[in-house]
């Protein structure tokens, strides 16, 4: 009886029947980073994974197979309406670096060459690396914690990494993970969502870095369908489809994707490079239509990721496309500290001091017995 109850439980905060739309004046495209296939340590072929991504309704998918030192055997291209990029993930010291390029992907002959090449790239000034994007993957993963100063050549960090979330949940409470495992057959979304812990270490690290330089937050699926031993022999868990439904990155463009691969690849790369995107915990629903921008006194708009000089009359405007079906709040933070919040779907905040401003949207859904309510960062 309890299983049937769980199977009917809806954890989405988006009202049923509401179709996500682009925000006014922009185009919102959803995609997933950090995906590994059987070309490295994943459990499925790229073709199979692409089919899983199409089921979820992604607009773009970025493969980052680990330490691929030979030419990619699977092309970057459009597959139906899904834009697929085959990029890279490299071991660097005791950590992982995701690498995206606007044209030809980075390539190295072996792990030694990769470490030497990345050492050189990571020491570059961010502004000099116009054609490459480097992301520090899961900096506080229990097994792969980043140690040392933050390199100048890195564009951002994975603030949310689906695999690290599961590992942290296991360390926090094995009983809680076991309970989610029992509920998984009845409600996958609930099973994953109740394990989510706020990435406080990653966010604090991000705030400390962004106070000195321009850096961005990324969300990573870290999808390989190998959460259990011998996954490809016994079961692929969690499935790629399930992994693609946990966290995503929404890029915002002023012009739509047209189906021209080269031009659209450049648009996606530029949006990431300039910070024109936001991270979404999709387990709570697709927030497509969300928008946050800086508006000057004369009406000029600067999208998220922008850097500009302080002037009188500047306002930070944030909008939700729908009223969530749960308690919610939009929060503005300056230099990592809460500045203002509202329980309305639109925030109009006057910028009076220079600083690094960040916006989050939190919701408080009601979990089924025995969990109750808790606040979770959605955007």
CSV table of C-alpha atoms in Angstrom, one decimal:
chain,number,residue,atom,x,y,z
A,1,UNK,CA,0.0,0.0,0.0
A,2,UNK,CA,2.8,2.4,0.9
A,3,UNK,CA,4.5,1.6,-2.5
A,4,UNK,CA,1.4,2.5,-4.4
A,5,UNK,CA,1.2,5.7,-2.3
A,6,UNK,CA,4.8,6.6,-3.3
A,7,UNK,CA,4.2,5.8,-7.0
A,8,UNK,CA,1.4,8.4,-7.1
A,9,UNK,CA,3.4,11.1,-5.3
A,10,UNK,CA,4.4,14.0,-7.5
A,11,UNK,CA,7.6,15.9,-6.4
A,12,UNK,CA,7.6,18.4,-9.2
A,13,UNK,CA,6.9,22.0,-8.2
A,14,UNK,CA,5.7,22.9,-11.7
A,15,UNK,CA,1.9,22.9,-11.9
A,16,UNK,CA,0.6,20.0,-14.1
A,17,UNK,CA,-0.3,20.9,-17.6
A,18,UNK,CA,2.1,23.9,-17.7
A,19,UNK,CA,4.3,23.8,-20.8
A,20,UNK,CA,7.7,25.5,-20.4
A,21,UNK,CA,8.3,28.4,-22.7
A,22,UNK,CA,11.3,30.6,-23.6
A,23,UNK,CA,11.7,33.8,-21.5
A,24,UNK,CA,10.7,37.0,-23.2
A,25,UNK,CA,13.4,38.2,-25.5
A,26,UNK,CA,15.7,35.1,-25.1
A,27,UNK,CA,15.9,31.4,-25.9
A,28,UNK,CA,16.4,28.8,-23.2
A,29,UNK,CA,18.1,25.5,-24.1
A,30,UNK,CA,18.7,22.7,-21.7
A,31,UNK,CA,21.7,20.4,-21.8
A,32,UNK,CA,23.8,18.0,-19.7
A,33,UNK,CA,27.6,18.0,-19.1
A,34,UNK,CA,29.9,15.3,-17.9
A,35,UNK,CA,28.7,12.1,-19.7
A,36,UNK,CA,30.9,9.1,-20.2
A,37,UNK,CA,30.3,6.3,-22.7
A,38,UNK,CA,31.9,2.9,-23.2
A,39,UNK,CA,34.7,4.7,-25.1
A,40,UNK,CA,36.1,5.2,-21.6
A,41,UNK,CA,34.5,4.0,-18.3
A,42,UNK,CA,30.8,4.4,-19.2
A,43,UNK,CA,28.5,1.4,-19.6
A,44,UNK,CA,26.7,2.2,-22.9
A,45,UNK,CA,27.6,3.2,-26.4
A,46,UNK,CA,27.2,6.8,-27.5
A,47,UNK,CA,24.3,5.8,-29.8
A,48,UNK,CA,22.4,4.2,-26.9
A,49,UNK,CA,23.1,7.2,-24.6
A,50,UNK,CA,21.9,9.7,-27.3
A,51,UNK,CA,18.6,7.8,-27.4
A,52,UNK,CA,18.3,8.1,-23.6
A,53,UNK,CA,19.0,11.9,-23.9
A,54,UNK,CA,16.3,12.3,-26.5
A,55,UNK,CA,13.7,10.6,-24.2
A,56,UNK,CA,14.4,13.3,-21.6
A,57,UNK,CA,14.0,16.1,-24.1
A,58,UNK,CA,17.5,17.6,-23.9
A,59,UNK,CA,18.6,20.2,-26.5
A,60,UNK,CA,22.3,19.4,-26.2
A,61,UNK,CA,24.5,16.7,-24.7
A,62,UNK,CA,28.2,16.9,-24.0
A,63,UNK,CA,30.2,13.7,-23.8
A,64,UNK,CA,33.4,14.0,-21.7
A,65,UNK,CA,34.9,10.5,-22.0
A,66,UNK,CA,37.8,10.1,-19.6
A,67,UNK,CA,41.4,10.3,-21.0
A,68,UNK,CA,40.6,9.8,-24.6
A,69,UNK,CA,44.1,10.1,-26.2
A,70,UNK,CA,43.1,8.8,-29.6
A,71,UNK,CA,40.9,10.6,-32.1
A,72,UNK,CA,37.3,10.5,-31.1
A,73,UNK,CA,35.6,7.5,-32.7
A,74,UNK,CA,32.1,9.1,-32.5
A,75,UNK,CA,31.4,12.4,-34.3
A,76,UNK,CA,30.0,15.6,-32.8
A,77,UNK,CA,26.9,16.4,-34.8
A,78,UNK,CA,23.1,16.9,-34.7
A,79,UNK,CA,21.1,13.7,-34.0
A,80,UNK,CA,17.6,14.6,-34.9
A,81,UNK,CA,17.0,17.8,-32.8
A,82,UNK,CA,19.7,16.9,-30.2
A,83,UNK,CA,23.1,18.6,-30.6
A,84,UNK,CA,25.8,16.2,-29.4
A,85,UNK,CA,29.3,17.4,-28.6
A,86,UNK,CA,32.1,14.9,-27.9
A,87,UNK,CA,34.6,16.7,-25.7
A,88,UNK,CA,37.1,15.5,-23.0
A,89,UNK,CA,37.7,14.8,-19.3
A,90,UNK,CA,41.3,14.5,-18.2
A,91,UNK,CA,42.9,13.3,-15.0
A,92,UNK,CA,44.9,16.1,-13.5
A,93,UNK,CA,46.8,15.6,-10.3
A,94,UNK,CA,44.2,13.9,-8.1
A,95,UNK,CA,41.3,15.6,-9.7
A,96,UNK,CA,39.4,15.8,-13.0
A,97,UNK,CA,39.2,18.6,-15.6
A,98,UNK,CA,36.4,18.9,-18.1
A,99,UNK,CA,37.5,20.4,-21.4
A,100,UNK,CA,35.2,22.0,-24.1
A,101,UNK,CA,36.4,23.7,-27.2
A,102,UNK,CA,34.7,26.0,-29.7
A,103,UNK,CA,36.3,24.3,-32.7
A,104,UNK,CA,38.7,21.3,-32.5
A,105,UNK,CA,38.7,19.5,-29.1
A,106,UNK,CA,41.9,19.3,-27.1
A,107,UNK,CA,43.9,16.2,-27.7
A,108,UNK,CA,47.0,14.7,-26.0
A,109,UNK,CA,49.0,11.6,-26.8
A,110,UNK,CA,49.1,10.2,-23.2
A,111,UNK,CA,48.5,11.1,-19.6
A,112,UNK,CA,51.9,12.7,-19.2
A,113,UNK,CA,51.2,14.9,-22.2
A,114,UNK,CA,47.8,15.7,-20.8
A,115,UNK,CA,49.2,16.8,-17.4
A,116,UNK,CA,51.9,18.9,-19.1
A,117,UNK,CA,49.5,20.5,-21.5
A,118,UNK,CA,46.8,21.2,-18.8
A,119,UNK,CA,49.5,22.7,-16.5
A,120,UNK,CA,50.3,25.2,-19.3
A,121,UNK,CA,46.6,25.9,-20.0
A,122,UNK,CA,45.6,26.3,-16.4
A,123,UNK,CA,48.3,28.9,-15.9
A,124,UNK,CA,46.9,31.1,-18.7
A,125,UNK,CA,44.7,34.1,-18.0
A,126,UNK,CA,41.1,33.3,-18.6
A,127,UNK,CA,40.7,36.1,-21.2
A,128,UNK,CA,43.5,34.5,-23.3
A,129,UNK,CA,41.8,31.2,-23.7
A,130,UNK,CA,39.1,32.2,-26.2
A,131,UNK,CA,38.7,28.8,-27.8
A,132,UNK,CA,38.8,26.5,-24.8
A,133,UNK,CA,36.7,26.1,-21.7
A,134,UNK,CA,38.1,24.3,-18.6
A,135,UNK,CA,35.9,23.2,-15.7
A,136,UNK,CA,37.1,21.8,-12.4
A,137,UNK,CA,34.9,18.7,-11.9
A,138,UNK,CA,33.5,17.8,-8.4
A,139,UNK,CA,36.2,19.7,-6.4
A,140,UNK,CA,34.9,18.2,-3.1
A,141,UNK,CA,34.2,14.6,-4.2
A,142,UNK,CA,35.2,12.4,-1.3
A,143,UNK,CA,37.6,10.5,-3.5
A,144,UNK,CA,38.9,13.3,-5.7
A,145,UNK,CA,39.2,16.5,-3.6
A,146,UNK,CA,41.0,19.4,-5.2
A,147,UNK,CA,44.0,20.6,-3.3
A,148,UNK,CA,45.9,23.9,-3.9
A,149,UNK,CA,45.2,27.3,-5.3
A,150,UNK,CA,42.5,27.8,-8.0
A,151,UNK,CA,44.3,28.1,-11.4
A,152,UNK,CA,43.8,31.2,-13.4
A,153,UNK,CA,43.0,29.3,-16.6
A,154,UNK,CA,39.9,27.5,-15.2
A,155,UNK,CA,36.5,29.0,-16.2
A,156,UNK,CA,34.4,27.4,-13.5
A,157,UNK,CA,33.6,24.6,-11.1
A,158,UNK,CA,31.0,21.9,-10.9
A,159,UNK,CA,29.0,23.2,-8.0
A,160,UNK,CA,26.5,20.3,-8.4
A,161,UNK,CA,27.7,16.9,-9.4
A,162,UNK,CA,25.1,14.1,-9.3
A,163,UNK,CA,27.6,11.4,-8.5
A,164,UNK,CA,29.2,13.4,-5.7
A,165,UNK,CA,25.7,14.0,-4.2
A,166,UNK,CA,25.2,10.3,-3.9
A,167,UNK,CA,28.6,9.7,-2.4
A,168,UNK,CA,28.1,12.4,0.2
A,169,UNK,CA,24.6,11.1,1.0
A,170,UNK,CA,26.2,7.7,1.7
A,171,UNK,CA,28.8,9.2,4.0
A,172,UNK,CA,26.1,11.3,5.8
A,173,UNK,CA,23.6,8.5,6.4
A,174,UNK,CA,23.8,4.9,5.0
A,175,UNK,CA,20.3,4.2,6.4
A,176,UNK,CA,18.9,7.1,4.5
A,177,UNK,CA,20.5,5.8,1.3
A,178,UNK,CA,19.1,2.3,2.0
A,179,UNK,CA,15.6,3.8,2.4
A,180,UNK,CA,15.9,5.6,-0.9
A,181,UNK,CA,17.0,2.4,-2.5
A,182,UNK,CA,13.8,0.7,-1.3
A,183,UNK,CA,11.6,3.6,-2.6
A,184,UNK,CA,13.4,3.7,-6.0
A,185,UNK,CA,11.2,1.1,-7.8
A,186,UNK,CA,8.1,3.1,-6.9
A,187,UNK,CA,9.3,6.7,-7.5
A,188,UNK,CA,12.7,7.3,-9.0
A,189,UNK,CA,12.5,11.1,-8.7
A,190,UNK,CA,11.6,11.0,-5.0
A,191,UNK,CA,14.4,8.4,-4.3
A,192,UNK,CA,17.0,10.7,-5.8
A,193,UNK,CA,15.6,14.0,-4.5
A,194,UNK,CA,15.5,12.9,-0.8
A,195,UNK,CA,19.2,12.1,-1.0
A,196,UNK,CA,20.1,15.6,-2.2
A,197,UNK,CA,22.3,17.6,0.1
A,198,UNK,CA,23.1,21.3,-0.4
A,199,UNK,CA,26.6,21.7,-1.9
A,200,UNK,CA,27.7,24.1,0.8
A,201,UNK,CA,31.4,23.4,0.4
A,202,UNK,CA,31.3,23.9,-3.4
A,203,UNK,CA,29.2,27.1,-3.1
A,204,UNK,CA,31.5,28.5,-0.3
A,205,UNK,CA,34.5,27.7,-2.5
A,206,UNK,CA,32.9,29.4,-5.5
A,207,UNK,CA,32.1,32.6,-3.5
A,208,UNK,CA,35.7,32.8,-2.2
A,209,UNK,CA,37.0,32.5,-5.8
A,210,UNK,CA,34.5,34.8,-7.5
A,211,UNK,CA,35.4,37.6,-5.1
A,212,UNK,CA,38.8,37.9,-6.9
A,213,UNK,CA,38.0,36.8,-10.5
A,214,UNK,CA,35.3,35.9,-12.9
A,215,UNK,CA,34.2,32.3,-12.5
A,216,UNK,CA,31.0,30.4,-13.2
A,217,UNK,CA,29.0,27.5,-11.6
A,218,UNK,CA,28.3,24.4,-13.6
A,219,UNK,CA,26.1,21.3,-13.0
A,220,UNK,CA,27.4,17.9,-14.0
A,221,UNK,CA,25.5,14.7,-14.5
A,222,UNK,CA,28.7,12.6,-14.1
A,223,UNK,CA,26.7,9.9,-15.9
A,224,UNK,CA,28.2,6.5,-16.5
A,225,UNK,CA,25.4,4.1,-15.3
A,226,UNK,CA,28.0,2.4,-13.1
A,227,UNK,CA,26.9,3.1,-9.6
A,228,UNK,CA,27.0,-0.6,-8.8
A,229,UNK,CA,29.9,-3.1,-9.4
A,230,UNK,CA,29.9,-4.9,-12.8
A,231,UNK,CA,27.1,-2.5,-13.9
A,232,UNK,CA,27.3,-3.6,-17.5
A,233,UNK,CA,26.9,-7.3,-16.5
A,234,UNK,CA,24.1,-6.9,-13.8
A,235,UNK,CA,22.3,-3.7,-14.2
A,236,UNK,CA,22.9,-0.1,-15.4
A,237,UNK,CA,22.2,2.0,-12.4
A,238,UNK,CA,21.2,4.7,-12.4
A,239,UNK,CA,20.3,4.6,-16.0
A,240,UNK,CA,21.5,7.4,-18.3
A,241,UNK,CA,17.9,8.6,-18.7
A,242,UNK,CA,17.6,8.9,-14.9
A,243,UNK,CA,20.9,10.7,-14.6
A,244,UNK,CA,19.9,13.2,-17.3
A,245,UNK,CA,16.8,14.0,-15.2
A,246,UNK,CA,18.7,15.1,-12.1
A,247,UNK,CA,20.7,18.3,-12.9
A,248,UNK,CA,21.1,20.4,-16.1
A,249,UNK,CA,22.5,23.6,-17.4
A,250,UNK,CA,20.2,26.1,-19.2
A,251,UNK,CA,21.9,28.4,-21.6
A,252,UNK,CA,20.2,31.7,-22.6
A,253,UNK,CA,20.6,32.9,-26.2
A,254,UNK,CA,19.5,36.0,-28.0
A,255,UNK,CA,18.9,34.0,-31.2
A,256,UNK,CA,17.6,30.5,-31.6
A,257,UNK,CA,19.5,27.4,-32.5
A,258,UNK,CA,19.0,26.8,-36.2
A,259,UNK,CA,20.2,23.3,-36.9
A,260,UNK,CA,23.5,24.4,-38.4
A,261,UNK,CA,26.0,22.4,-36.3
A,262,UNK,CA,29.0,24.7,-36.5
A,263,UNK,CA,27.1,27.9,-35.7
A,264,UNK,CA,25.1,26.3,-32.9
A,265,UNK,CA,28.2,24.7,-31.4
A,266,UNK,CA,29.8,28.2,-31.2
A,267,UNK,CA,26.6,29.6,-29.6
A,268,UNK,CA,26.6,27.0,-26.9
A,269,UNK,CA,30.3,27.4,-26.3
A,270,UNK,CA,30.1,31.2,-26.1
A,271,UNK,CA,27.1,31.0,-23.7
A,272,UNK,CA,29.2,28.8,-21.3
A,273,UNK,CA,32.3,30.9,-21.8
A,274,UNK,CA,30.4,34.2,-21.0
A,275,UNK,CA,28.3,32.7,-18.1
A,276,UNK,CA,25.0,33.1,-19.9
A,277,UNK,CA,23.4,30.1,-18.2
A,278,UNK,CA,22.0,28.8,-14.9
A,279,UNK,CA,22.1,25.4,-13.2
A,280,UNK,CA,18.8,23.6,-12.4
A,281,UNK,CA,17.9,20.7,-10.1
A,282,UNK,CA,15.5,19.2,-12.6
A,283,UNK,CA,14.2,16.7,-10.1
A,284,UNK,CA,12.0,19.6,-8.9
A,285,UNK,CA,10.8,20.4,-12.4
A,286,UNK,CA,12.0,22.2,-15.5
A,287,UNK,CA,12.3,26.0,-14.7
A,288,UNK,CA,12.6,26.9,-18.4
A,289,UNK,CA,11.5,30.6,-18.7
A,290,UNK,CA,13.5,31.7,-15.7
A,291,UNK,CA,15.4,34.9,-16.4
A,292,UNK,CA,17.8,37.1,-14.4
A,293,UNK,CA,19.5,40.3,-15.8
A,294,UNK,CA,20.9,43.6,-14.8
A,295,UNK,CA,19.0,46.7,-16.2
A,296,UNK,CA,20.6,50.1,-16.3
A,297,UNK,CA,18.8,53.4,-15.8
A,298,UNK,CA,18.5,53.9,-19.6
A,299,UNK,CA,16.9,50.4,-20.0
A,300,UNK,CA,20.0,48.6,-21.3
A,301,UNK,CA,20.0,44.9,-20.2
A,302,UNK,CA,23.0,42.8,-19.3
A,303,UNK,CA,22.4,39.1,-19.0
A,304,UNK,CA,23.8,36.8,-16.2
A,305,UNK,CA,27.5,36.4,-16.4
A,306,UNK,CA,28.1,40.0,-17.4
A,307,UNK,CA,30.6,42.3,-15.7
A,308,UNK,CA,30.0,46.1,-15.7
A,309,UNK,CA,30.8,49.3,-13.9
A,310,UNK,CA,28.5,50.4,-11.1
A,311,UNK,CA,26.2,53.2,-12.0
A,312,UNK,CA,23.2,54.8,-10.3
A,313,UNK,CA,19.8,53.4,-11.1
A,314,UNK,CA,21.0,49.8,-11.8
A,315,UNK,CA,18.5,47.1,-10.9
A,316,UNK,CA,18.8,43.3,-10.8
A,317,UNK,CA,15.6,41.8,-12.1
A,318,UNK,CA,14.8,38.1,-11.7
A,319,UNK,CA,11.7,36.4,-13.0
A,320,UNK,CA,10.1,32.9,-12.6
A,321,UNK,CA,7.8,31.8,-15.4
A,322,UNK,CA,5.3,30.1,-13.1
A,323,UNK,CA,4.2,30.1,-9.5
A,324,UNK,CA,5.7,26.9,-8.0
A,325,UNK,CA,3.4,24.5,-6.2
A,326,UNK,CA,5.4,24.8,-3.0
A,327,UNK,CA,6.7,27.5,-0.7
A,328,UNK,CA,9.5,29.3,-2.6
A,329,UNK,CA,11.8,32.3,-2.4
A,330,UNK,CA,14.1,34.2,-4.7
A,331,UNK,CA,17.2,35.2,-2.9
A,332,UNK,CA,19.8,37.8,-4.0
A,333,UNK,CA,23.3,37.4,-2.6
A,334,UNK,CA,26.2,39.8,-2.7
A,335,UNK,CA,29.7,38.4,-2.2
A,336,UNK,CA,28.1,35.2,-0.8
A,337,UNK,CA,25.9,37.0,1.8
A,338,UNK,CA,22.1,37.2,1.6
A,339,UNK,CA,21.0,40.7,0.6
A,340,UNK,CA,17.3,40.4,-0.2
A,341,UNK,CA,14.5,37.8,-0.8
A,342,UNK,CA,11.0,37.7,-2.0
A,343,UNK,CA,8.2,35.2,-2.1
A,344,UNK,CA,6.9,36.6,-5.4
A,345,UNK,CA,7.7,35.4,-8.9
A,346,UNK,CA,9.6,38.6,-9.7
A,347,UNK,CA,12.4,40.3,-7.8
A,348,UNK,CA,13.4,43.9,-8.6
A,349,UNK,CA,16.5,44.7,-6.6
A,350,UNK,CA,18.3,48.0,-6.7
A,351,UNK,CA,22.1,47.7,-6.9
A,352,UNK,CA,23.7,50.3,-4.6
A,353,UNK,CA,27.2,48.8,-4.1
A,354,UNK,CA,29.8,47.1,-6.3
A,355,UNK,CA,30.2,43.4,-5.7
A,356,UNK,CA,29.6,39.9,-7.1
A,357,UNK,CA,25.8,39.3,-7.2
A,358,UNK,CA,24.3,35.8,-7.4
A,359,UNK,CA,20.7,34.7,-7.5
A,360,UNK,CA,19.2,31.4,-6.2
A,361,UNK,CA,15.6,30.1,-6.1
A,362,UNK,CA,14.7,27.8,-3.2
A,363,UNK,CA,11.6,25.7,-2.7
A,364,UNK,CA,10.2,23.7,0.1
A,365,UNK,CA,8.3,20.7,-1.2
A,366,UNK,CA,6.4,18.3,1.0
A,367,UNK,CA,8.0,14.9,1.0
A,368,UNK,CA,5.9,11.8,1.9
A,369,UNK,CA,6.0,10.3,5.3
A,370,UNK,CA,8.4,10.0,7.1
A,371,UNK,CA,10.4,13.0,5.6
A,372,UNK,CA,8.1,16.0,5.7
A,373,UNK,CA,9.3,19.4,4.4
A,374,UNK,CA,12.7,20.7,3.7
A,375,UNK,CA,14.2,23.7,1.7
A,376,UNK,CA,16.1,22.8,-1.5
A,377,UNK,CA,17.9,25.1,-3.9
A,378,UNK,CA,16.2,24.6,-7.3
A,379,UNK,CA,18.0,27.2,-9.4
